[in-house]
Amino acid sequence: MIRTLLLAGSAMFGGALQPAAAEGHRGWTLDDQLTVPDVRTLAIAADGDSAVYVVRVADRESDKTVAILRHVDLASGATRELLRAAWIEDLQQIPGTADWSARIDKGNGVQLYRIAADGAVTPIVVHPATAVYGDTERATYLGYGHAPLPTGVRSYSWSPDGRWLWYVVLDAEPYRQTMRYDADVASERAQRRSSGRATASIFLRDSDGQDRLLAKRPHSDISTFFGRSFVSWENEEVHYDVMEVDADGLQRSVAMAASLATGVSRVVEDKAKRGYWRLTGPHGGRLSSEGFGMTRDLVEKLPDGHTRNYGRFPFAVGDGRAVGGFRSVDGQRAIAGYRTVENPRFGLTVIDRKKARVIGGEASLNNCDFTATLDRGVCIAQSQNMPPAVVSIDVASGATKRIVSVAPDHETIAPLRTEPKIWVNRNGTKATGFIVWPRDYAKDKRYPAIVITHGTDADERFANQENQWEFPAQLFAERGYVVLLMNVPFSTQSADFKAIYDTWVNETKDRPPREVQDRIWLNDTESFEDAVSELISAGVVDPKRVGIAGYSRGSQSVNVTMTQSQMFRAASSGDGGYLEPAFYQSLAGSYDTVYGGPPTDPAALPNYLRMTPSLRGNKACGAMLLQMANPYPASIDLYTALRAAQVPAQISLYPGEDAASDETHIFHIPSNRLKAMQENIAWFDYWLLGKRDPASPFAGRYAEWDRMSKAAPRQCDGSKSAAHD
Amino acid sequence: MIRTLLLAGSAMFGGALQPAAAEGHRGWTLDDQLTVPDVRTLAIAADGDSAVYVVRVADRESDKTVAILRHVDLASGATRELLRAAWIEDLQQIPGTADWSARIDKGNGVQLYRIAADGAVTPIVVHPATAVYGDTERATYLGYGHAPLPTGVRSYSWSPDGRWLWYVVLDAEPYRQTMRYDADVASERAQRRSSGRATASIFLRDSDGQDRLLAKRPHSDISTFFGRSFVSWENEEVHYDVMEVDADGLQRSVAMAASLATGVSRVVEDKAKRGYWRLTGPHGGRLSSEGFGMTRDLVEKLPDGHTRNYGRFPFAVGDGRAVGGFRSVDGQRAIAGYRTVENPRFGLTVIDRKKARVIGGEASLNNCDFTATLDRGVCIAQSQNMPPAVVSIDVASGATKRIVSVAPDHETIAPLRTEPKIWVNRNGTKATGFIVWPRDYAKDKRYPAIVITHGTDADERFANQENQWEFPAQLFAERGYVVLLMNVPFSTQSADFKAIYDTWVNETKDRPPREVQDRIWLNDTESFEDAVSELISAGVVDPKRVGIAGYSRGSQSVNVTMTQSQMFRAASSGDGGYLEPAFYQSLAGSYDTVYGGPPTDPAALPNYLRMTPSLRGNKACGAMLLQMANPYPASIDLYTALRAAQVPAQISLYPGEDAASDETHIFHIPSNRLKAMQENIAWFDYWLLGKRDPASPFAGRYAEWDRMSKAAPRQCDGSKSAAHD
């Protein structure tokens, strides 16, 4: 059932790499918000003339998020849909062939397939798929924004000559009715669903198709279970990482190498240093960005201990959201993805032995792949206003060429005015982000405003779900809201600020709890307040109609802001509860850093009382909506505390596929996504604008909201949060 | 597959109602502890010549607790097993016939069957059984000490003429992928398993077998869902109770009556007063026991407001564990079950218009039934030392006659010396219970001792699981421990003491939190300490080898005692966590009474610090074992706190039938019961006696216990708990 589909030819959108949105002529719709395509993986053909990529996109009819595999001719832009499946991931060229491979769930779990340019999809490894990733009973591990995913093949790697295949298959362990003790019981405290266990088997397949088992790995080896094996092929060996866990639960990376000739594995390094990202530079050293502030040194740390500095750039390599990196076969060139510091966007830096240079312009380059020589490449380019498009890269000249849109429907939207901003708050800390202006903004009136925040995910990607979740920023702008897509102040702006973040992330006692609180969450609040104040002072925003929304890390910001500040009349807080006492036992180290101990420690309790949202219900004035994928006790406690203080509050739990499954932190069920966006619209329209929409699926809630509104003890007086002792 | 089985004839055990245990000649075994039969229901034949009863007993082979239906000829004692099934409950005579009915799960859920004296079991109502009671995913409601139980027929009642049948069937609602809000989300906080919902349908069947639907009842009607409908038949109507729940969640009992002629229901009383127990006396009033202390007034509160007093007795009627009650057809006589205050045991009082008299002697009479005229009856008799036996009752003379044993295997055990006791502690409060003496106790040496406590369940029942749970009291005595089966001080010993309990139970503020703490849990501790001290002073108990065990309410006593007292070197605390902060949000009203607010309230926190077990880890000296049917966060917190304080502690989670089910609060899986008993033996033997048994299934834990023992910061110095400020 391969459908051939000409999405949009280069004749229409080709040419210069710039937003095609000038073609647009209409406003955003709810359906546009839902169907923003998410490109997950991409691979160029060996000859560099074509590429394949996968988009994940909501399918309203089936109420599932589906994966679509497309083939694009890089000369013409002609695009064909090759396959539509529940899951497609890890596209790779198969060296020495014109084909690709990918992990695909065609209905019998995620397996490894060969994809020919003509669209033929044939099995390479099909393993009975019993281990499940997802938010469901008996899942082996949690998933990330997808339906429960039975998985046979977890990861794979081709040798550069294409003769060898290294791959991992999973086998779920059957439930055994056994007793558990101590740590195995305590781990249940934070668990909603009962978890399953699995083992992983690492195989090496030779060119005759013979498989050799390299290792059986236990459930605790998260390197193997999360596809973080850093596979490389050197000197007739395949290198890969595993994670060993000692009796005390301490993890260590172990670098292994297996002989291709014998299949025998050896330990290369017993305690290997492995971050999320690593790329070897032209001098055989490790590339990284160093320093603080608005520019960073691009350096290569050489094996001999010396450091080579390529210069100071307004970006950092190694960001988890940027393109990972590539190295030419001769080792003389590396290409690394970067993220800029100001107006965050993604690009590429080409690092040769002597110097580094930049590829990319105003748009972000995400998901790139290159030919083996690193001469020609293909990327997905996008920006706040530019829907993702396929672009080709000529590495020598650094030229990029727009080939074809990934999202032709979204090209027809007239772009909203989206202004990159850098805000400096009263404490002198900087926060980046964007103002999305209402369509047809007029200077002579004040507008309602909504801050949308999620840590540092506000950047030049197109309506990115990780950033705006189910807060439909573009629709809000269409409806007349000024939308502030705001990052929290970035940790690397100074060494001192970074030290605060390191204290939190590494759970040290380097800085006292109150300083950590003041300079992270309370400072976030001050950033939001000051950004809004600036627009109020400028006559743009109506101070009586300001809201705030955020999920996950953003929910921390929202929950703290709403219980510290009197500026925000309404909020939507998504699926988070960190900072609440209920999570203390599961996150004791982290909480000890933030609060100085458990809430039942009389010395620590005052530190909770000054910042824990649920303990400050009687300080809150605005209406809070808590949208949940999971009924977290912490979030329930916040809801309960707000209601006890008669502060308008609602907690809404979005359902999973079935009784045994939950919606995921990043929502994946289209009907939930639609409803959550509609609920946010109804919520802000009601509490900020006093508007009701009888056609809203949430119109049935108005009576309850009226009741809460009447009973509310306080109106927000617009004042900022007070300095804390 | 009805097996005929002569359990034991009256020729062997008949005659005087006294323990047959004098026949015994051997000691208790683990298997004896496991297979103590639990008689759940019993019914006499219409002619009074025979009876049927059901025992629930562990079946090691299938690893299930099974129900066995037996028929006993009351003249000869000849006993036949009629049926063995997963579940048999609610035996009733079918009026006007020689048959009985019962709710039975023969493999297709709990349904209503007719049982003929010849053992033929035929369906009366079989309803597709989809609603499940149990500790399992999607259960409609929790169960009580049984495997997940699909249920078609929930309750039933025959009209006195046998012409009409009132019954309730259940229909589970399918899972619907719907959003939930507010209270429906907050209820998840305390939930481990996702719950299902069901509706109940109440039917009336006439003598032609025609069914009429009287009412459809919602999930929230716990009267109907828990078979508490108090069905009665009067004036051509059937009366029954339902529970209505208003928008604010407030429940009220509503007494209904349906016309037999039309099936139309009417409300008899919109806010009916319904306790657990009610019995109408010979003057048409409501019977009860009144007053405090060691004797109580047996009174009948007449409809005209007057009270008739039948005199002062050393017992109370209306105890939930006693026989409920019977009323003669002419209304001139009532028979009520009672529980004695001192040396708690169960008997019957026959209440005629002028006076009340007593039936029963040293043994307890449990599970009785009578002929319609209340002339002849049958009961199960038992005591601490007497395995349950069938006895017949001649009501006129009050004579009881032992017919046949229910547990012939247990008759062969030589009884242990079991001494009823009433202890008076330093505060003058009384606690009842029993000392189970080691077999072959000798006066010239000191023995180790274990206190076993579970609220008020220490009484004259035979190795009752509700009391001793999986703490094998009799085996401990066989192994040389002095066992104290201790009740906590009974609430009715004085009006003042009762007021303390009422404050707790009714969640009022009548007494301040510290007084509630002092006089309930801290006073419990003082009772245990003083009881043990008495035996130490008498030279019986070795003060260095004293332990304590309790589950549920008993776990509260154990957890408080171990973090207040230095007398107990080892403890086993079963499946409880009340008093821990983790349960605050689920039990706010109760905790507010005990602690004066949440733990994050600075005014309440000192009240937690003085009594919350997990906040007093650094006061504990003894080794604590937490045996769990569920991974309660509260219990995990206690375990974690003890370990953090380096106090030896282990938490052991016993598994359910499958990944989606849990063991129940009262364990029902035989292999779990065996292991839990073995774990308790290994634990106390190790920590109190320093003994190891290489053959124990827990021998693998000794290394960890050694490690904990070495690291322990304190040895118990034998001192008592200090008075609190």
PDB file of N, CA, C and O in Angstrom, chain B residues 356-406:
ATOM      1  N   ALA B 356     -33.672 -11.589  79.828  1.00  0.00           N
ATOM      2  CA  ALA B 356     -32.653 -12.082  78.895  1.00  0.00           C
ATOM      3  C   ALA B 356     -31.819 -13.128  79.632  1.00  0.00           C
ATOM      4  O   ALA B 356     -31.565 -13.017  80.831  1.00  0.00           O
ATOM      5  N   ARG B 357     -31.434 -14.168  78.893  1.00  0.00           N
ATOM      6  CA  ARG B 357     -30.573 -15.190  79.483  1.00  0.00           C
ATOM      7  C   ARG B 357     -29.500 -15.559  78.474  1.00  0.00           C
ATOM      8  O   ARG B 357     -29.566 -15.169  77.295  1.00  0.00           O
ATOM      9  N   VAL B 358     -28.570 -16.362  78.962  1.00  0.00           N
ATOM     10  CA  VAL B 358     -27.360 -16.590  78.181  1.00  0.00           C
ATOM     11  C   VAL B 358     -27.247 -18.038  77.744  1.00  0.00           C
ATOM     12  O   VAL B 358     -27.594 -18.951  78.489  1.00  0.00           O
ATOM     13  N   ILE B 359     -26.810 -18.244  76.519  1.00  0.00           N
ATOM     14  CA  ILE B 359     -26.440 -19.578  76.052  1.00  0.00           C
ATOM     15  C   ILE B 359     -24.956 -19.541  75.710  1.00  0.00           C
ATOM     16  O   ILE B 359     -24.494 -18.621  75.043  1.00  0.00           O
ATOM     17  N   GLY B 360     -24.257 -20.532  76.179  1.00  0.00           N
ATOM     18  CA  GLY B 360     -22.829 -20.586  75.837  1.00  0.00           C
ATOM     19  C   GLY B 360     -21.992 -20.689  77.087  1.00  0.00           C
ATOM     20  O   GLY B 360     -22.417 -20.295  78.182  1.00  0.00           O
ATOM     21  N   GLY B 361     -20.821 -21.268  76.928  1.00  0.00           N
ATOM     22  CA  GLY B 361     -19.953 -21.478  78.079  1.00  0.00           C
ATOM     23  C   GLY B 361     -18.577 -20.927  77.824  1.00  0.00           C
ATOM     24  O   GLY B 361     -18.430 -19.772  77.406  1.00  0.00           O
ATOM     25  N   GLU B 362     -17.573 -21.753  77.997  1.00  0.00           N
ATOM     26  CA  GLU B 362     -16.203 -21.281  77.886  1.00  0.00           C
ATOM     27  C   GLU B 362     -15.790 -21.045  76.435  1.00  0.00           C
ATOM     28  O   GLU B 362     -14.953 -20.203  76.157  1.00  0.00           O
ATOM     29  N   ALA B 363     -16.380 -21.830  75.546  1.00  0.00           N
ATOM     30  CA  ALA B 363     -16.021 -21.657  74.132  1.00  0.00           C
ATOM     31  C   ALA B 363     -16.827 -20.509  73.534  1.00  0.00           C
ATOM     32  O   ALA B 363     -17.839 -20.087  74.076  1.00  0.00           O
ATOM     33  N   SER B 364     -16.347 -20.024  72.409  1.00  0.00           N
ATOM     34  CA  SER B 364     -17.084 -19.008  71.678  1.00  0.00           C
ATOM     35  C   SER B 364     -18.078 -19.679  70.750  1.00  0.00           C
ATOM     36  O   SER B 364     -17.782 -20.712  70.147  1.00  0.00           O
ATOM     37  N   LEU B 365     -19.242 -19.073  70.626  1.00  0.00           N
ATOM     38  CA  LEU B 365     -20.209 -19.534  69.619  1.00  0.00           C
ATOM     39  C   LEU B 365     -20.203 -18.518  68.482  1.00  0.00           C
ATOM     40  O   LEU B 365     -20.551 -17.362  68.675  1.00  0.00           O
ATOM     41  N   ASN B 366     -19.783 -18.977  67.362  1.00  0.00           N
ATOM     42  CA  ASN B 366     -19.767 -18.100  66.180  1.00  0.00           C
ATOM     43  C   ASN B 366     -20.619 -18.728  65.092  1.00  0.00           C
ATOM     44  O   ASN B 366     -20.832 -19.938  65.091  1.00  0.00           O
ATOM     45  N   ASN B 367     -21.100 -17.959  64.172  1.00  0.00           N
ATOM     46  CA  ASN B 367     -21.838 -18.470  63.010  1.00  0.00           C
ATOM     47  C   ASN B 367     -22.967 -19.407  63.414  1.00  0.00           C
ATOM     48  O   ASN B 367     -22.862 -20.620  63.273  1.00  0.00           O
ATOM     49  N   CYS B 368     -24.037 -18.855  63.923  1.00  0.00           N
ATOM     50  CA  CYS B 368     -25.186 -19.674  64.333  1.00  0.00           C
ATOM     51  C   CYS B 368     -26.333 -19.531  63.342  1.00  0.00           C
ATOM     52  O   CYS B 368     -26.416 -18.556  62.606  1.00  0.00           O
ATOM     53  N   ASP B 369     -27.189 -20.512  63.356  1.00  0.00           N
ATOM     54  CA  ASP B 369     -28.464 -20.394  62.630  1.00  0.00           C
ATOM     55  C   ASP B 369     -29.525 -21.155  63.419  1.00  0.00           C
ATOM     56  O   ASP B 369     -29.207 -22.075  64.174  1.00  0.00           O
ATOM     57  N   PHE B 370     -30.766 -20.739  63.223  1.00  0.00           N
ATOM     58  CA  PHE B 370     -31.868 -21.322  63.996  1.00  0.00           C
ATOM     59  C   PHE B 370     -33.025 -21.662  63.077  1.00  0.00           C
ATOM     60  O   PHE B 370     -33.155 -21.095  61.989  1.00  0.00           O
ATOM     61  N   THR B 371     -33.857 -22.564  63.570  1.00  0.00           N
ATOM     62  CA  THR B 371     -35.108 -22.822  62.857  1.00  0.00           C
ATOM     63  C   THR B 371     -36.007 -21.597  62.994  1.00  0.00           C
ATOM     64  O   THR B 371     -35.767 -20.732  63.841  1.00  0.00           O
ATOM     65  N   ALA B 372     -37.034 -21.552  62.157  1.00  0.00           N
ATOM     66  CA  ALA B 372     -37.878 -20.355  62.100  1.00  0.00           C
ATOM     67  C   ALA B 372     -38.498 -20.037  63.462  1.00  0.00           C
ATOM     68  O   ALA B 372     -38.708 -18.867  63.807  1.00  0.00           O
ATOM     69  N   THR B 373     -38.762 -21.056  64.248  1.00  0.00           N
ATOM     70  CA  THR B 373     -39.392 -20.845  65.563  1.00  0.00           C
ATOM     71  C   THR B 373     -38.369 -20.453  66.623  1.00  0.00           C
ATOM     72  O   THR B 373     -38.738 -20.189  67.767  1.00  0.00           O
ATOM     73  N   LEU B 374     -37.108 -20.452  66.284  1.00  0.00           N
ATOM     74  CA  LEU B 374     -36.002 -20.186  67.226  1.00  0.00           C
ATOM     75  C   LEU B 374     -35.952 -21.227  68.332  1.00  0.00           C
ATOM     76  O   LEU B 374     -35.505 -20.931  69.445  1.00  0.00           O
ATOM     77  N   ASP B 375     -36.426 -22.451  68.074  1.00  0.00           N
ATOM     78  CA  ASP B 375     -36.359 -23.514  69.091  1.00  0.00           C
ATOM     79  C   ASP B 375     -35.017 -24.237  69.053  1.00  0.00           C
ATOM     80  O   ASP B 375     -34.446 -24.561  70.082  1.00  0.00           O
ATOM     81  N   ARG B 376     -34.582 -24.539  67.847  1.00  0.00           N
ATOM     82  CA  ARG B 376     -33.363 -25.315  67.706  1.00  0.00           C
ATOM     83  C   ARG B 376     -32.361 -24.565  66.859  1.00  0.00           C
ATOM     84  O   ARG B 376     -32.725 -23.874  65.917  1.00  0.00           O
ATOM     85  N   GLY B 377     -31.114 -24.722  67.203  1.00  0.00           N
ATOM     86  CA  GLY B 377     -30.095 -24.004  66.462  1.00  0.00           C
ATOM     87  C   GLY B 377     -28.841 -24.825  66.274  1.00  0.00           C
ATOM     88  O   GLY B 377     -28.681 -25.922  66.810  1.00  0.00           O
ATOM     89  N   VAL B 378     -27.971 -24.266  65.458  1.00  0.00           N
ATOM     90  CA  VAL B 378     -26.672 -24.887  65.254  1.00  0.00           C
ATOM     91  C   VAL B 378     -25.646 -23.756  65.221  1.00  0.00           C
ATOM     92  O   VAL B 378     -25.943 -22.659  64.740  1.00  0.00           O
ATOM     93  N   CYS B 379     -24.484 -24.023  65.815  1.00  0.00           N
ATOM     94  CA  CYS B 379     -23.429 -23.003  65.857  1.00  0.00           C
ATOM     95  C   CYS B 379     -22.080 -23.648  65.573  1.00  0.00           C
ATOM     96  O   CYS B 379     -21.922 -24.865  65.634  1.00  0.00           O
ATOM     97  N   ILE B 380     -21.116 -22.799  65.298  1.00  0.00           N
ATOM     98  CA  ILE B 380     -19.717 -23.206  65.334  1.00  0.00           C
ATOM     99  C   ILE B 380     -19.160 -22.743  66.681  1.00  0.00           C
ATOM    100  O   ILE B 380     -19.294 -21.570  67.033  1.00  0.00           O
ATOM    101  N   ALA B 381     -18.584 -23.691  67.417  1.00  0.00           N
ATOM    102  CA  ALA B 381     -17.974 -23.363  68.705  1.00  0.00           C
ATOM    103  C   ALA B 381     -16.464 -23.504  68.575  1.00  0.00           C
ATOM    104  O   ALA B 381     -15.969 -24.380  67.859  1.00  0.00           O
ATOM    105  N   GLN B 382     -15.756 -22.615  69.254  1.00  0.00           N
ATOM    106  CA  GLN B 382     -14.289 -22.692  69.195  1.00  0.00           C
ATOM    107  C   GLN B 382     -13.719 -21.879  70.342  1.00  0.00           C
ATOM    108  O   GLN B 382     -14.426 -21.119  71.004  1.00  0.00           O
ATOM    109  N   SER B 383     -12.439 -22.049  70.578  1.00  0.00           N
ATOM    110  CA  SER B 383     -11.756 -21.219  71.559  1.00  0.00           C
ATOM    111  C   SER B 383     -10.288 -21.140  71.156  1.00  0.00           C
ATOM    112  O   SER B 383      -9.883 -21.709  70.137  1.00  0.00           O
ATOM    113  N   GLN B 384      -9.515 -20.452  71.965  1.00  0.00           N
ATOM    114  CA  GLN B 384      -8.072 -20.403  71.685  1.00  0.00           C
ATOM    115  C   GLN B 384      -7.508 -21.810  71.510  1.00  0.00           C
ATOM    116  O   GLN B 384      -6.625 -22.033  70.692  1.00  0.00           O
ATOM    117  N   ASN B 385      -8.020 -22.755  72.278  1.00  0.00           N
ATOM    118  CA  ASN B 385      -7.446 -24.105  72.264  1.00  0.00           C
ATOM    119  C   ASN B 385      -8.324 -25.142  71.608  1.00  0.00           C
ATOM    120  O   ASN B 385      -7.925 -26.291  71.461  1.00  0.00           O
ATOM    121  N   MET B 386      -9.516 -24.756  71.273  1.00  0.00           N
ATOM    122  CA  MET B 386     -10.472 -25.720  70.724  1.00  0.00           C
ATOM    123  C   MET B 386     -10.723 -25.423  69.255  1.00  0.00           C
ATOM    124  O   MET B 386     -11.266 -24.375  68.914  1.00  0.00           O
ATOM    125  N   PRO B 387     -10.336 -26.335  68.380  1.00  0.00           N
ATOM    126  CA  PRO B 387     -10.619 -26.116  66.959  1.00  0.00           C
ATOM    127  C   PRO B 387     -12.132 -26.035  66.743  1.00  0.00           C
ATOM    128  O   PRO B 387     -12.905 -26.605  67.514  1.00  0.00           O
ATOM    129  N   PRO B 388     -12.561 -25.351  65.727  1.00  0.00           N
ATOM    130  CA  PRO B 388     -14.004 -25.176  65.525  1.00  0.00           C
ATOM    131  C   PRO B 388     -14.739 -26.504  65.406  1.00  0.00           C
ATOM    132  O   PRO B 388     -14.253 -27.450  64.810  1.00  0.00           O
ATOM    133  N   ALA B 389     -15.916 -26.529  65.999  1.00  0.00           N
ATOM    134  CA  ALA B 389     -16.761 -27.729  65.964  1.00  0.00           C
ATOM    135  C   ALA B 389     -18.201 -27.297  65.776  1.00  0.00           C
ATOM    136  O   ALA B 389     -18.574 -26.178  66.136  1.00  0.00           O
ATOM    137  N   VAL B 390     -18.972 -28.193  65.217  1.00  0.00           N
ATOM    138  CA  VAL B 390     -20.410 -27.949  65.075  1.00  0.00           C
ATOM    139  C   VAL B 390     -21.082 -28.331  66.381  1.00  0.00           C
ATOM    140  O   VAL B 390     -20.823 -29.417  66.923  1.00  0.00           O
ATOM    141  N   VAL B 391     -21.895 -27.414  66.890  1.00  0.00           N
ATOM    142  CA  VAL B 391     -22.666 -27.738  68.091  1.00  0.00           C
ATOM    143  C   VAL B 391     -24.130 -27.445  67.818  1.00  0.00           C
ATOM    144  O   VAL B 391     -24.461 -26.573  67.014  1.00  0.00           O
ATOM    145  N   SER B 392     -24.980 -28.221  68.484  1.00  0.00           N
ATOM    146  CA  SER B 392     -26.407 -27.922  68.369  1.00  0.00           C
ATOM    147  C   SER B 392     -26.856 -27.209  69.628  1.00  0.00           C
ATOM    148  O   SER B 392     -26.251 -27.330  70.693  1.00  0.00           O
ATOM    149  N   ILE B 393     -27.926 -26.437  69.484  1.00  0.00           N
ATOM    150  CA  ILE B 393     -28.426 -25.598  70.570  1.00  0.00           C
ATOM    151  C   ILE B 393     -29.889 -25.963  70.814  1.00  0.00           C
ATOM    152  O   ILE B 393     -30.679 -26.006  69.865  1.00  0.00           O
ATOM    153  N   ASP B 394     -30.224 -26.223  72.045  1.00  0.00           N
ATOM    154  CA  ASP B 394     -31.633 -26.318  72.419  1.00  0.00           C
ATOM    155  C   ASP B 394     -31.970 -25.037  73.146  1.00  0.00           C
ATOM    156  O   ASP B 394     -31.492 -24.793  74.265  1.00  0.00           O
ATOM    157  N   VAL B 395     -32.759 -24.221  72.516  1.00  0.00           N
ATOM    158  CA  VAL B 395     -32.931 -22.857  73.027  1.00  0.00           C
ATOM    159  C   VAL B 395     -33.675 -22.859  74.355  1.00  0.00           C
ATOM    160  O   VAL B 395     -33.343 -22.114  75.275  1.00  0.00           O
ATOM    161  N   ALA B 396     -34.662 -23.727  74.477  1.00  0.00           N
ATOM    162  CA  ALA B 396     -35.473 -23.730  75.693  1.00  0.00           C
ATOM    163  C   ALA B 396     -34.606 -24.013  76.915  1.00  0.00           C
ATOM    164  O   ALA B 396     -34.668 -23.305  77.926  1.00  0.00           O
ATOM    165  N   SER B 397     -33.764 -25.043  76.821  1.00  0.00           N
ATOM    166  CA  SER B 397     -32.950 -25.408  77.981  1.00  0.00           C
ATOM    167  C   SER B 397     -31.627 -24.660  78.005  1.00  0.00           C
ATOM    168  O   SER B 397     -30.947 -24.642  79.028  1.00  0.00           O
ATOM    169  N   GLY B 398     -31.263 -24.095  76.879  1.00  0.00           N
ATOM    170  CA  GLY B 398     -29.953 -23.451  76.793  1.00  0.00           C
ATOM    171  C   GLY B 398     -28.822 -24.434  76.643  1.00  0.00           C
ATOM    172  O   GLY B 398     -27.652 -24.048  76.676  1.00  0.00           O
ATOM    173  N   ALA B 399     -29.165 -25.711  76.468  1.00  0.00           N
ATOM    174  CA  ALA B 399     -28.122 -26.730  76.382  1.00  0.00           C
ATOM    175  C   ALA B 399     -27.448 -26.688  75.018  1.00  0.00           C
ATOM    176  O   ALA B 399     -28.089 -26.493  73.989  1.00  0.00           O
ATOM    177  N   THR B 400     -26.139 -26.878  75.033  1.00  0.00           N
ATOM    178  CA  THR B 400     -25.408 -27.017  73.785  1.00  0.00           C
ATOM    179  C   THR B 400     -24.829 -28.416  73.744  1.00  0.00           C
ATOM    180  O   THR B 400     -24.507 -28.999  74.774  1.00  0.00           O
ATOM    181  N   LYS B 401     -24.705 -28.931  72.538  1.00  0.00           N
ATOM    182  CA  LYS B 401     -24.204 -30.293  72.393  1.00  0.00           C
ATOM    183  C   LYS B 401     -23.198 -30.334  71.252  1.00  0.00           C
ATOM    184  O   LYS B 401     -23.499 -29.913  70.136  1.00  0.00           O
ATOM    185  N   ARG B 402     -22.039 -30.809  71.586  1.00  0.00           N
ATOM    186  CA  ARG B 402     -21.010 -30.929  70.556  1.00  0.00           C
ATOM    187  C   ARG B 402     -21.397 -32.041  69.589  1.00  0.00           C
ATOM    188  O   ARG B 402     -21.711 -33.164  70.008  1.00  0.00           O
ATOM    189  N   ILE B 403     -21.355 -31.725  68.297  1.00  0.00           N
ATOM    190  CA  ILE B 403     -21.770 -32.718  67.299  1.00  0.00           C
ATOM    191  C   ILE B 403     -20.557 -33.332  66.626  1.00  0.00           C
ATOM    192  O   ILE B 403     -20.383 -34.543  66.613  1.00  0.00           O
ATOM    193  N   VAL B 404     -19.703 -32.476  66.063  1.00  0.00           N
ATOM    194  CA  VAL B 404     -18.594 -33.011  65.279  1.00  0.00           C
ATOM    195  C   VAL B 404     -17.572 -31.888  65.039  1.00  0.00           C
ATOM    196  O   VAL B 404     -17.940 -30.720  64.983  1.00  0.00           O
ATOM    197  N   SER B 405     -16.356 -32.262  64.926  1.00  0.00           N
ATOM    198  CA  SER B 405     -15.321 -31.266  64.687  1.00  0.00           C
ATOM    199  C   SER B 405     -15.356 -30.770  63.245  1.00  0.00           C
ATOM    200  O   SER B 405     -15.704 -31.513  62.320  1.00  0.00           O
ATOM    201  N   VAL B 406     -14.983 -29.542  63.068  1.00  0.00           N
ATOM    202  CA  VAL B 406     -14.805 -28.979  61.727  1.00  0.00           C
ATOM    203  C   VAL B 406     -13.370 -29.235  61.251  1.00  0.00           C
ATOM    204  O   VAL B 406     -13.082 -29.200  60.067  1.00  0.00           O
TER     205      VAL B 406
END
